[in-house]
mmCIF file with all atom_site columns, C-alpha atoms in Angstrom:
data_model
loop_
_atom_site.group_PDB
_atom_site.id
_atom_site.type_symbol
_atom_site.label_atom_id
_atom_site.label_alt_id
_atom_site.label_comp_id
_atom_site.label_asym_id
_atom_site.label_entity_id
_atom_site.label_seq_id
_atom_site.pdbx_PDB_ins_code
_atom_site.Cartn_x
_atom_site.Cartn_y
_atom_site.Cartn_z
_atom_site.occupancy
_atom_site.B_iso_or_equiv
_atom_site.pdbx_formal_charge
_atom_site.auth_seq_id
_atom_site.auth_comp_id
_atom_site.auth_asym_id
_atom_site.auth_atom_id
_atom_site.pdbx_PDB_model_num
ATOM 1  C CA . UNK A 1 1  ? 0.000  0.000  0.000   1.00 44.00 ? 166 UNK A CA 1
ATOM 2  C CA . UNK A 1 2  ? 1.727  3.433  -0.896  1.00 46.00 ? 167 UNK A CA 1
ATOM 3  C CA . UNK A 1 3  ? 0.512  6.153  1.507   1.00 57.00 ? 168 UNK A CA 1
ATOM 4  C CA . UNK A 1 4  ? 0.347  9.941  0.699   1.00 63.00 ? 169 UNK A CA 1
ATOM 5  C CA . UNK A 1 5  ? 2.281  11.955 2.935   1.00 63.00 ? 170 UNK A CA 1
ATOM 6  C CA . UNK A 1 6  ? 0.096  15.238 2.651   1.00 67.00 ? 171 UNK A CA 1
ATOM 7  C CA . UNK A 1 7  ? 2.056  17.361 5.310   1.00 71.00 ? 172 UNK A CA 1
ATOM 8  C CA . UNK A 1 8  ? 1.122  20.660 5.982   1.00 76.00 ? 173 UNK A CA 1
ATOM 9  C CA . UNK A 1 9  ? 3.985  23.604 6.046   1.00 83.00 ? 174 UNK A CA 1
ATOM 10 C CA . UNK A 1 10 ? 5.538  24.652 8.651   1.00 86.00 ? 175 UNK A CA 1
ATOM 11 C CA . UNK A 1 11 ? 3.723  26.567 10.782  1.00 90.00 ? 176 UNK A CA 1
ATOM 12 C CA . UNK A 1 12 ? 4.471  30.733 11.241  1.00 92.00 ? 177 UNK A CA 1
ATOM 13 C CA . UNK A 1 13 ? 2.927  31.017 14.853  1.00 95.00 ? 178 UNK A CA 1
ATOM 14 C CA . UNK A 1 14 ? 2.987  28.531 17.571  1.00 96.00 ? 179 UNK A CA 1
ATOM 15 C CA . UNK A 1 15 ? 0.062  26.431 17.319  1.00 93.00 ? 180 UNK A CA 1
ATOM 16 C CA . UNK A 1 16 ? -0.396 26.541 21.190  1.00 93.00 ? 181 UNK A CA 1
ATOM 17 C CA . UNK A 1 17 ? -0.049 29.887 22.289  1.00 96.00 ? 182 UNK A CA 1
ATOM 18 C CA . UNK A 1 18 ? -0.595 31.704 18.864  1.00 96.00 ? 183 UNK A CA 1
ATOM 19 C CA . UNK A 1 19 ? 2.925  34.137 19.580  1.00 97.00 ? 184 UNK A CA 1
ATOM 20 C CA . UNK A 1 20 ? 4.455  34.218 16.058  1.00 97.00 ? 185 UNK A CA 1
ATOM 21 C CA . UNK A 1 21 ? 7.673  32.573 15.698  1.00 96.00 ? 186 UNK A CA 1
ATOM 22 C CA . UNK A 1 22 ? 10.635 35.261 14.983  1.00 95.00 ? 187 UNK A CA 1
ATOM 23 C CA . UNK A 1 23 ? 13.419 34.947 12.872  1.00 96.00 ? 188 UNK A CA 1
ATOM 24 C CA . UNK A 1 24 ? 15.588 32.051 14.202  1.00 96.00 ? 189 UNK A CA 1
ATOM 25 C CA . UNK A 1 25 ? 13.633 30.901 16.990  1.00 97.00 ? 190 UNK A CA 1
ATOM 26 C CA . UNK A 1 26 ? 13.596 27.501 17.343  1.00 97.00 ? 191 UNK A CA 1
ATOM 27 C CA . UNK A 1 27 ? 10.368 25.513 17.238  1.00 96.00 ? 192 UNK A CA 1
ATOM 28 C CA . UNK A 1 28 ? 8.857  21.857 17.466  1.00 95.00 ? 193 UNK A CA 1
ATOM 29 C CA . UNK A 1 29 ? 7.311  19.524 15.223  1.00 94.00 ? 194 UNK A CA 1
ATOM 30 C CA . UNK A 1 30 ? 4.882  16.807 16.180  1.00 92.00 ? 195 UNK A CA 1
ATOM 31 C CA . UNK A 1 31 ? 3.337  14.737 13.792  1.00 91.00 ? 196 UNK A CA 1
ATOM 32 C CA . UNK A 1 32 ? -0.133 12.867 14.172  1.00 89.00 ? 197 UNK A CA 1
ATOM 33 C CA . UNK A 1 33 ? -2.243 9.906  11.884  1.00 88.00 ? 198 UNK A CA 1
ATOM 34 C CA . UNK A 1 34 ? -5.753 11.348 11.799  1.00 85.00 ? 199 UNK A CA 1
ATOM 35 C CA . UNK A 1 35 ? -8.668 9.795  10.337  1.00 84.00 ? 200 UNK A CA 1
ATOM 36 C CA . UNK A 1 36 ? -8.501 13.076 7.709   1.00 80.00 ? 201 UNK A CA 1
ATOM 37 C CA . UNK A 1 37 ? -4.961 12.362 7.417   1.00 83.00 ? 202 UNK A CA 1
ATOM 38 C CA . UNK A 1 38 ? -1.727 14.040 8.966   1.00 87.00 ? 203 UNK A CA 1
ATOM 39 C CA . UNK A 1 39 ? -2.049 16.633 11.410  1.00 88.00 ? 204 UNK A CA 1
ATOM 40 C CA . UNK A 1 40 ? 1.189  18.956 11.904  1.00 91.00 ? 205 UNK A CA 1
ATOM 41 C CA . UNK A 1 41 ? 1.553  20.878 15.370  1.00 91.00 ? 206 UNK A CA 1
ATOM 42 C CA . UNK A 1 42 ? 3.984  23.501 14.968  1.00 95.00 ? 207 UNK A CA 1
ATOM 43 C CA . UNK A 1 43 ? 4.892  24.690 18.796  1.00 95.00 ? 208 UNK A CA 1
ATOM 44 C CA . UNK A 1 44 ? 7.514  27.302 20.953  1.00 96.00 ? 209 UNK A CA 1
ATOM 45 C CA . UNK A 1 45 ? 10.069 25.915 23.090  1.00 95.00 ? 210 UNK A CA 1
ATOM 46 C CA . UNK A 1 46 ? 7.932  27.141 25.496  1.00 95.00 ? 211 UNK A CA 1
ATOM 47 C CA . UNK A 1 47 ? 4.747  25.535 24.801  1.00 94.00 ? 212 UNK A CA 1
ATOM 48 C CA . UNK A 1 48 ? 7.064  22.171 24.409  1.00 92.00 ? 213 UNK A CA 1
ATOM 49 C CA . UNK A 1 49 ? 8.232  22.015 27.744  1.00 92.00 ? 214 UNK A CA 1
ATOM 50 C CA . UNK A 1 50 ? 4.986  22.912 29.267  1.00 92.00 ? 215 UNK A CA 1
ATOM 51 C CA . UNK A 1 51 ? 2.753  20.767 27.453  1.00 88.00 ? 216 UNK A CA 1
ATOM 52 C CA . UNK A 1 52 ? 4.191  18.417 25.031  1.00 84.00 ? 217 UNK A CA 1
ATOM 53 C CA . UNK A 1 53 ? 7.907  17.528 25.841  1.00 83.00 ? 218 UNK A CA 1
ATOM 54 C CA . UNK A 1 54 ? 6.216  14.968 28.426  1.00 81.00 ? 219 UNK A CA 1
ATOM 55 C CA . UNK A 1 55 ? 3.983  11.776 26.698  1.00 71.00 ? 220 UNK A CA 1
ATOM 56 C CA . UNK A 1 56 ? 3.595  13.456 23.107  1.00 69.00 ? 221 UNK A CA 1
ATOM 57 C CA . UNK A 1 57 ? 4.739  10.423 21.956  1.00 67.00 ? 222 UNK A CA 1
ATOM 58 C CA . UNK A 1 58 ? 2.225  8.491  23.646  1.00 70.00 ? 223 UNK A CA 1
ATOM 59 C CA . UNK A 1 59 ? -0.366 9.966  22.354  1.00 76.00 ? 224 UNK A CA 1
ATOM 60 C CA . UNK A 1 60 ? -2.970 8.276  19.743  1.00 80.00 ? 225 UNK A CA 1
ATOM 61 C CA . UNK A 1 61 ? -1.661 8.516  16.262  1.00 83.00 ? 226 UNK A CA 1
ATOM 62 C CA . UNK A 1 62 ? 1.653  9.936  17.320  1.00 88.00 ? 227 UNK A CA 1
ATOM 63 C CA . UNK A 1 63 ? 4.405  9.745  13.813  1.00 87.00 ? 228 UNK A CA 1
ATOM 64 C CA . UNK A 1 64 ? 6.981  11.780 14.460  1.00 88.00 ? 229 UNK A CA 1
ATOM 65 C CA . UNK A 1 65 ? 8.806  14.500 16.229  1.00 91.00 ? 230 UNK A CA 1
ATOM 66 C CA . UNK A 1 66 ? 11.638 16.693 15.042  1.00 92.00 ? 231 UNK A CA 1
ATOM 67 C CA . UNK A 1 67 ? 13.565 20.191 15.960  1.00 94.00 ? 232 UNK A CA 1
ATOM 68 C CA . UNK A 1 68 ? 13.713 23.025 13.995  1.00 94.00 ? 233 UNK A CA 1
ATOM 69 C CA . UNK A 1 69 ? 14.693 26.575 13.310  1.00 95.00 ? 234 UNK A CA 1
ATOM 70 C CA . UNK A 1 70 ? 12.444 29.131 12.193  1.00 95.00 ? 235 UNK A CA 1
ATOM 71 C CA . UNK A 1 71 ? 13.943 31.230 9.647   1.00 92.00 ? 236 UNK A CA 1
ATOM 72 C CA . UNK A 1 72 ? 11.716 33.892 7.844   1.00 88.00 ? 237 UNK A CA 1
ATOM 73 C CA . UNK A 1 73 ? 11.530 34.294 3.991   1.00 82.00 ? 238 UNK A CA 1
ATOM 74 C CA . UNK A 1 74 ? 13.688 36.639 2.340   1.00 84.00 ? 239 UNK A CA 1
ATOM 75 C CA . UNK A 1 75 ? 12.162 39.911 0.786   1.00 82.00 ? 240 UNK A CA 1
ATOM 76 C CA . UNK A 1 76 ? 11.283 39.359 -2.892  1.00 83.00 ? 241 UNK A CA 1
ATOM 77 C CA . UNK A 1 77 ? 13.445 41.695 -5.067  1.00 78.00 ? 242 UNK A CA 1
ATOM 78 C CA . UNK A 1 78 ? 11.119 43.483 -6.988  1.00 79.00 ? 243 UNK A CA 1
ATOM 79 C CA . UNK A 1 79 ? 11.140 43.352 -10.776 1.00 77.00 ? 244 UNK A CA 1
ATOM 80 C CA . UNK A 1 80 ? 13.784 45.970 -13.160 1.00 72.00 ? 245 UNK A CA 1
#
C-alpha cells in the first residue's frame, strides 16, 4: 500500500499559544495519523516544555517529532 504523505507547512505562529515565531527561533514539530490524514503541530520551546515535551509520543496517532529553526523568507526583489 503506498501512503500519501500530505504534510502541511511549517507553521508561522505557535500552534499553542498563537505568539508568532521570529526569525531564528527555534520551534517543534509533532506529527499525528488522523482519520482526515496528517495533522502537523507547529509549537515554541515554550509551549514544548509545558505541554508536550512529556507523553507526546504516547499519544494516539503519534508519527513523528523533530527540531527546527524558524527562519523567515527573504524579501522578494522586486522586478527591473
Amino acid at each position: 500500500m503506498i501512503d500519501e504523505w500530505n504534510i502541511q507547512h511549517r507553521a508561522q505562529s505557535c500552534l499553542a499559544c498563537g505568539k508568532p515565531f521570529l526569525d531564528k527561533q527555534p520551534y517543534h514539530t509533532l506529527l499525528f495519523d488522523q482519520r482526515a490524514g496528517y495533522e502537523r503541530l507547529d509549537v515554541c520551546e515554550q509551549c514544548w516544555a509545558a505541554q508536550y515535551s512529556q507523553g507526546a509520543t504516547s499519544r494516539k496517532g503519534f508519527v513523528s517529532h523533530w527540531q527546527g529553526v524558524f527562519e523567515v523568507a527573504p524579501a522578494r526583489a522586486e522586478p527591473i
